[in-house]
Amino acid sequence: MSTRPSSIPMLSFVLLACTVLVTCGQKTPDPAPVAPSLPKGPTTWLTGDAADVTKATTPGLVLTGGGTDVDEAMRWLLKKSGGGDVVVLRASGSSGYNSYLFSELGEAVNSVETILLNSREWVNDEATVQKIRNAEALFIAGGDQADYVNYWKGSKVAEAINYLINTKKVPVGGTSAGCAILGQLYYPALNQSLTAAEGLSDPYHPNLMLGRNDFINAPFLGNTITDTHFAERSRQGRLVAFLARIRTDWNVTGRGIGVSEKTAVCIDHTGMAAVFGSGKAYFVIPAATTNPEQCTLGKPLTWLANKKALRVDVIQGTTQGTDTYDLNTWVGSGRSPVTFWYVDRGVLN
């Protein structure tokens, strides 16, 4: 019996060949491109209403010495915001101020938004800058003022801060490093933090550096340098070294405001400063019209002027901010002690 080969294997071969020919004649489509995941902006934290509101504000400045925040001073700031939007700027840390300012102080505001600006990447970003310009109050947190100088100086963020202070006229404050950049004269701390001993033993020590009229332009703080953690870190001598350099290098009668921890100096729109909190604020101005007797590289500072080189008003903070200081005349109310400081061969007296 003869058998006939089956036609099925041959048919399968033909179909496979056709499939190969057809497939080889087609171009396999490229996979769809995947859009890169681009950052949308700096890290932010928002508490409250995202919609911008417009409120009437009253200008003012809050200089806080660091450590625990002074509730009375922060309420002072929020009241002057008219209940609008509050922006907190920082270069480190996170959202710690949001709930504190929004709900814990009992002053109603529309929102609190913290913006973390810890690089040069976003300091000229229009959306970020607009958030700052929309604020009815601004607070600059503590950290390292070298970051603020390196990241913000010369940027649109710095322009926005000055716009709030001088054009929109909203209350602006800062604590620790945030306070240290508010004077038109400022210590940028680009190296290690200067100690009083370093400044007094050599007023041209590498850690002693100064900025002038090129960052924040706040009223009543012209030719003024601020310092913080003042009594706790014994910074009286370093403030004197700053003022000696300002007089020697620029022939300017600089002024200094030293603010201790848990203490805040609140400056209203007339230039009257009230001191809140549990510590002291020091208002320091050269009493002598002459330069320091010795302010030279590598040599200890001497600034005697008959032992009255600098006049110092020391004001104790209170819950009500009862004692004041007039920044128009740099004269206190007369209720707080006035003393004089001088430096003899690197020793502050």
Coordinates of C-alpha atoms in Angstrom, one line a residue:
M1 CA 0.0 0.0 0.0
S2 CA 1.3 3.2 -1.0
T3 CA 1.0 6.3 1.2
R4 CA 0.8 9.9 0.1
P5 CA 2.7 12.6 1.9
S6 CA 0.4 15.0 3.9
S7 CA 0.1 18.5 2.5
I8 CA -0.2 20.1 5.9
P9 CA 3.6 20.4 6.7
M10 CA 4.1 22.1 3.3
L11 CA 1.3 24.5 3.9
S12 CA 2.7 25.5 7.3
F13 CA 6.1 26.1 5.7
V14 CA 4.6 28.4 3.1
L15 CA 2.7 30.4 5.6
L16 CA 5.8 30.8 7.8
A17 CA 7.8 32.0 4.8
C18 CA 5.2 34.6 3.9
T19 CA 5.1 35.8 7.4
V20 CA 8.8 36.3 7.5
L21 CA 8.8 38.1 4.1
V22 CA 6.0 40.4 5.2
T23 CA 7.7 41.2 8.6
C24 CA 11.0 41.8 7.1
G25 CA 9.5 44.4 4.7
Q26 CA 8.1 46.4 7.6
K27 CA 9.9 48.9 9.8
T28 CA 9.4 48.3 13.5
P29 CA 8.1 51.5 15.1
D30 CA 10.4 53.2 17.6
P31 CA 9.1 53.2 21.2
A32 CA 7.3 56.4 22.2
P33 CA 9.7 58.9 23.7
V34 CA 9.5 59.3 27.5
A35 CA 9.5 62.9 28.6
P36 CA 12.2 63.6 31.2
S37 CA 11.0 64.2 34.7
L38 CA 11.9 67.9 35.2
P39 CA 11.7 69.6 38.6
K40 CA 8.9 72.2 38.8
G41 CA 10.6 74.6 41.2
P42 CA 12.0 74.8 44.7
T43 CA 10.6 72.8 47.5
T44 CA 7.7 74.6 49.1
W45 CA 5.2 73.9 51.9
L46 CA 1.8 75.7 51.9
T47 CA -0.6 76.0 54.8
G48 CA -3.9 77.7 54.2
D49 CA -5.5 79.1 51.0
A50 CA -3.5 78.8 47.8
A51 CA -5.3 81.7 46.2
D52 CA -3.5 85.1 46.4
V53 CA -5.2 87.8 48.4
T54 CA -4.5 91.5 48.6
K55 CA -4.6 93.1 52.1
A56 CA -3.6 96.5 53.4
T57 CA -0.2 96.3 55.2
T58 CA 1.9 98.4 57.6
P59 CA 5.6 98.4 57.1
G60 CA 8.0 97.2 59.9
L61 CA 11.1 95.2 60.6
V62 CA 11.7 92.4 63.1
L63 CA 15.3 91.6 64.1
T64 CA 15.3 88.4 66.2
G65 CA 18.4 87.2 67.9
G66 CA 17.9 83.5 67.4
G67 CA 17.0 80.6 69.7
T68 CA 13.3 80.3 70.7
D69 CA 11.1 82.6 68.7
V70 CA 9.5 85.6 70.5
D71 CA 5.7 85.1 70.2
E72 CA 4.9 88.8 70.8
A73 CA 7.2 89.9 68.1
M74 CA 5.8 87.4 65.6
R75 CA 2.3 88.6 66.4
W76 CA 3.5 92.1 65.8
L77 CA 4.6 91.0 62.4
L78 CA 1.4 89.2 61.5
K79 CA -0.8 92.0 62.6
K80 CA 1.0 94.4 60.2
S81 CA 0.4 91.8 57.4
G82 CA -3.4 92.7 57.5
G83 CA -4.2 88.9 57.5
G84 CA -2.7 88.3 54.1
D85 CA -0.2 85.8 52.7
V86 CA 3.0 85.1 54.7
V87 CA 6.1 83.8 53.0
V88 CA 9.0 82.2 54.9
L89 CA 12.3 82.0 53.1
R90 CA 15.1 79.7 54.1
A91 CA 18.1 77.8 52.7
S92 CA 17.9 74.8 55.0
G93 CA 15.3 73.1 57.1
S94 CA 11.7 72.6 56.3
S95 CA 8.2 73.7 57.2
G96 CA 8.5 74.4 60.9
Y97 CA 7.1 77.9 60.7
N98 CA 3.9 77.0 58.8
S99 CA 1.7 75.9 61.7
Y100 CA 3.3 78.2 64.2
L101 CA 2.5 81.3 62.1
F102 CA -0.8 80.1 60.7
S103 CA -2.6 78.8 63.7
E104 CA -0.5 78.8 67.0
L105 CA -0.2 82.5 67.5
G106 CA -3.9 83.4 67.2
E107 CA -3.5 85.9 64.4
A108 CA -5.5 85.0 61.3
V109 CA -3.7 85.0 58.0
N110 CA -4.7 83.7 54.6
S111 CA -1.7 81.4 54.2
V112 CA 1.8 80.6 55.2
E113 CA 4.2 79.3 52.5
T114 CA 7.8 78.2 53.2
I115 CA 10.1 78.3 50.2
L116 CA 13.4 76.4 50.4
L117 CA 16.0 78.3 48.2
N118 CA 19.2 76.3 48.8
S119 CA 20.9 76.9 45.5
R120 CA 21.2 79.4 42.7
E121 CA 18.9 77.3 40.5
W122 CA 15.6 78.9 41.4
V123 CA 16.5 82.4 42.6
N124 CA 15.6 84.0 39.3
D125 CA 12.6 81.8 38.6
E126 CA 9.6 84.1 37.7
A127 CA 7.0 81.9 39.5
T128 CA 9.1 81.8 42.7
V129 CA 9.8 85.5 42.6
Q130 CA 6.1 86.3 42.1
K131 CA 5.2 84.3 45.2
I132 CA 7.5 86.4 47.2
R133 CA 6.2 89.7 45.6
N134 CA 2.6 88.6 46.4
A135 CA 3.3 88.3 50.1
E136 CA 1.9 90.6 52.8
A137 CA 4.6 89.6 55.2
L138 CA 8.0 88.0 54.8
F139 CA 10.2 86.2 57.4
I140 CA 13.7 84.9 56.8
A141 CA 14.5 81.9 58.9
G142 CA 17.8 81.1 60.6
G143 CA 20.6 79.0 59.1
D144 CA 23.9 80.1 57.6
Q145 CA 24.0 83.7 56.2
A146 CA 26.7 82.6 53.9
D147 CA 24.1 80.6 52.0
Y148 CA 21.8 83.6 51.8
V149 CA 24.7 85.7 50.4
N150 CA 25.9 83.0 48.0
Y151 CA 22.5 82.0 46.7
W152 CA 20.4 85.1 46.9
K153 CA 22.6 88.2 46.5
G154 CA 22.3 89.8 43.1
S155 CA 19.3 87.7 42.2
K156 CA 15.6 88.4 41.5
V157 CA 14.8 87.0 44.9
A158 CA 16.9 89.8 46.5
E159 CA 15.1 92.3 44.3
A160 CA 11.7 90.9 45.5
I161 CA 12.8 91.2 49.1
N162 CA 13.7 94.9 48.6
Y163 CA 10.4 95.4 46.6
L164 CA 8.5 94.2 49.6
I165 CA 10.4 96.4 52.0
N166 CA 10.5 99.6 50.1
T167 CA 7.7 99.6 47.5
K168 CA 4.9 97.3 48.7
K169 CA 5.9 98.2 52.3
V170 CA 5.1 95.0 54.1
P171 CA 6.5 93.8 57.4
V172 CA 9.7 91.9 57.0
G173 CA 11.7 90.0 59.6
G174 CA 14.5 87.5 60.2
T175 CA 16.0 85.5 62.9
S176 CA 19.6 84.5 63.5
A177 CA 21.1 84.4 59.9
G178 CA 17.9 85.9 58.6
C179 CA 18.5 88.9 60.9
A180 CA 22.2 89.1 60.1
I181 CA 21.5 90.0 56.4
L182 CA 19.0 92.8 57.0
G183 CA 21.4 95.6 57.7
Q184 CA 22.8 97.6 54.8
L185 CA 26.2 96.7 56.3
Y186 CA 26.4 93.0 57.0
Y187 CA 28.7 90.2 58.0
P188 CA 28.5 87.5 55.2
A189 CA 30.4 84.8 57.2
L190 CA 31.8 83.2 54.1
N191 CA 34.6 81.5 56.1
Q192 CA 34.4 80.2 59.6
S193 CA 32.4 82.2 62.0
L194 CA 34.4 85.1 63.4
T195 CA 34.9 85.0 67.2
A196 CA 35.3 88.1 69.3
A197 CA 38.9 87.1 70.2
E198 CA 39.8 86.8 66.6
G199 CA 38.4 90.2 65.7
L200 CA 39.9 92.0 68.6
S201 CA 43.4 90.4 68.2
D202 CA 43.5 91.2 64.5
P203 CA 40.7 93.3 63.0
Y204 CA 41.9 92.1 59.5
H205 CA 41.6 88.4 60.5
P206 CA 40.6 86.3 57.4
N207 CA 37.2 85.5 59.1
L208 CA 36.4 89.2 59.4
M209 CA 34.7 90.3 56.2
L210 CA 32.0 92.9 55.5
G211 CA 29.4 93.6 52.9
R212 CA 28.1 97.1 52.1
N213 CA 25.0 98.4 50.3
D214 CA 24.7 95.6 47.9
F215 CA 22.1 93.2 49.3
I216 CA 19.2 94.2 51.5
N217 CA 18.1 97.9 51.6
A218 CA 16.0 98.3 54.7
P219 CA 15.0 101.7 56.1
F220 CA 16.5 102.8 59.4
L221 CA 19.3 100.3 58.9
G222 CA 21.6 102.3 56.6
N223 CA 25.2 102.1 57.8
T224 CA 24.0 99.6 60.4
I225 CA 25.2 96.1 61.0
T226 CA 23.2 93.5 63.0
D227 CA 24.5 90.6 65.0
T228 CA 22.7 87.8 66.8
H229 CA 23.1 85.3 69.6
F230 CA 24.8 88.3 71.1
A231 CA 25.1 87.9 74.8
E232 CA 25.0 84.1 74.7
R233 CA 28.0 83.9 72.4
S234 CA 29.9 86.9 73.8
R235 CA 29.8 88.8 70.5
Q236 CA 30.3 92.3 71.9
G237 CA 34.0 92.3 70.9
R238 CA 33.3 91.1 67.3
L239 CA 30.7 93.9 66.8
V240 CA 33.3 96.4 68.0
A241 CA 35.8 95.0 65.5
F242 CA 33.2 95.3 62.7
L243 CA 32.6 99.0 63.6
A244 CA 36.4 99.7 63.8
R245 CA 36.9 98.3 60.3
I246 CA 33.9 100.2 58.9
R247 CA 35.3 103.5 60.3
T248 CA 38.9 102.7 59.2
D249 CA 38.1 101.3 55.7
W250 CA 35.3 103.5 54.6
N251 CA 35.4 106.5 56.9
V252 CA 31.8 105.7 57.9
T253 CA 30.3 106.0 61.3
G254 CA 28.7 102.6 61.4
R255 CA 26.1 101.5 63.9
G256 CA 25.5 98.1 65.4
I257 CA 22.5 96.3 66.8
G258 CA 23.3 93.2 68.8
V259 CA 20.3 91.0 69.7
S260 CA 20.4 88.3 72.2
E261 CA 18.5 85.0 71.9
K262 CA 14.8 84.9 72.8
T263 CA 14.8 88.6 72.0
A264 CA 13.5 90.7 69.1
V265 CA 13.8 94.3 68.1
C266 CA 10.6 95.5 66.3
I267 CA 11.1 98.7 64.3
D268 CA 7.9 100.5 63.2
H269 CA 7.4 102.7 60.2
T270 CA 8.5 105.8 62.2
G271 CA 11.9 104.3 63.2
M272 CA 10.9 103.6 66.8
A273 CA 12.3 100.2 68.0
A274 CA 10.6 98.2 70.8
V275 CA 12.4 95.3 72.4
F276 CA 10.4 92.1 73.1
G277 CA 11.4 88.9 74.8
S278 CA 13.5 87.8 77.7
G279 CA 17.0 88.9 76.7
K280 CA 18.7 92.2 75.9
A281 CA 19.3 94.3 72.8
Y282 CA 22.5 96.4 72.4
F283 CA 22.5 99.6 70.4
V284 CA 26.1 100.5 69.7
I285 CA 27.4 103.7 68.0
P286 CA 30.9 105.2 68.0
A287 CA 31.0 108.2 70.4
A288 CA 34.5 109.2 69.2
T289 CA 34.8 111.3 66.1
T290 CA 38.3 109.9 65.4
N291 CA 39.4 106.6 64.0
P292 CA 40.7 103.8 66.2
E293 CA 44.2 104.4 67.4
Q294 CA 45.3 101.1 66.0
C295 CA 43.3 99.1 63.4
T296 CA 46.0 97.3 61.5
L297 CA 46.5 93.9 59.9
G298 CA 48.0 91.4 62.3
K299 CA 48.0 93.7 65.4
P300 CA 45.5 93.9 68.2
L301 CA 42.8 96.5 68.0
T302 CA 43.1 99.7 70.1
W303 CA 40.2 102.1 70.3
L304 CA 40.4 104.2 73.4
A305 CA 39.1 107.8 72.8
N306 CA 39.5 108.5 76.5
K307 CA 37.7 105.3 77.4
K308 CA 34.6 106.4 75.6
A309 CA 35.1 105.0 72.1
L310 CA 31.6 103.6 71.7
R311 CA 28.3 104.5 73.3
V312 CA 26.1 101.5 74.2
D313 CA 22.4 101.5 75.1
V314 CA 21.3 98.2 76.6
I315 CA 17.6 97.5 76.5
Q316 CA 16.0 94.7 78.4
G317 CA 13.2 93.0 76.4
T318 CA 9.7 92.6 77.9
T319 CA 6.5 90.9 76.9
Q320 CA 4.9 94.3 76.1
G321 CA 8.0 95.8 74.4
T322 CA 7.8 98.7 76.8
D323 CA 11.3 100.2 76.4
T324 CA 12.1 101.8 73.1
Y325 CA 14.9 103.2 71.0
D326 CA 14.7 105.9 68.4
L327 CA 16.7 104.9 65.3
N328 CA 16.2 108.3 63.8
T329 CA 18.5 109.8 66.4
W330 CA 20.1 106.7 68.0
V331 CA 18.9 107.7 71.4
G332 CA 17.1 105.6 73.9
S333 CA 14.1 106.4 76.1
G334 CA 16.4 107.1 79.1
R335 CA 14.9 104.2 81.1
S336 CA 17.7 101.8 80.2
P337 CA 21.4 101.9 81.1
V338 CA 23.9 103.7 78.9
T339 CA 27.6 102.6 79.1
F340 CA 30.8 103.2 77.1
W341 CA 33.0 100.5 75.6
Y342 CA 36.6 100.8 74.6
V343 CA 39.4 98.5 73.4
D344 CA 42.9 98.5 74.8
R345 CA 45.4 96.3 72.8
G346 CA 42.8 93.7 71.9
V347 CA 40.9 93.8 75.3
L348 CA 37.4 95.0 75.4
N349 CA 36.4 97.1 78.4

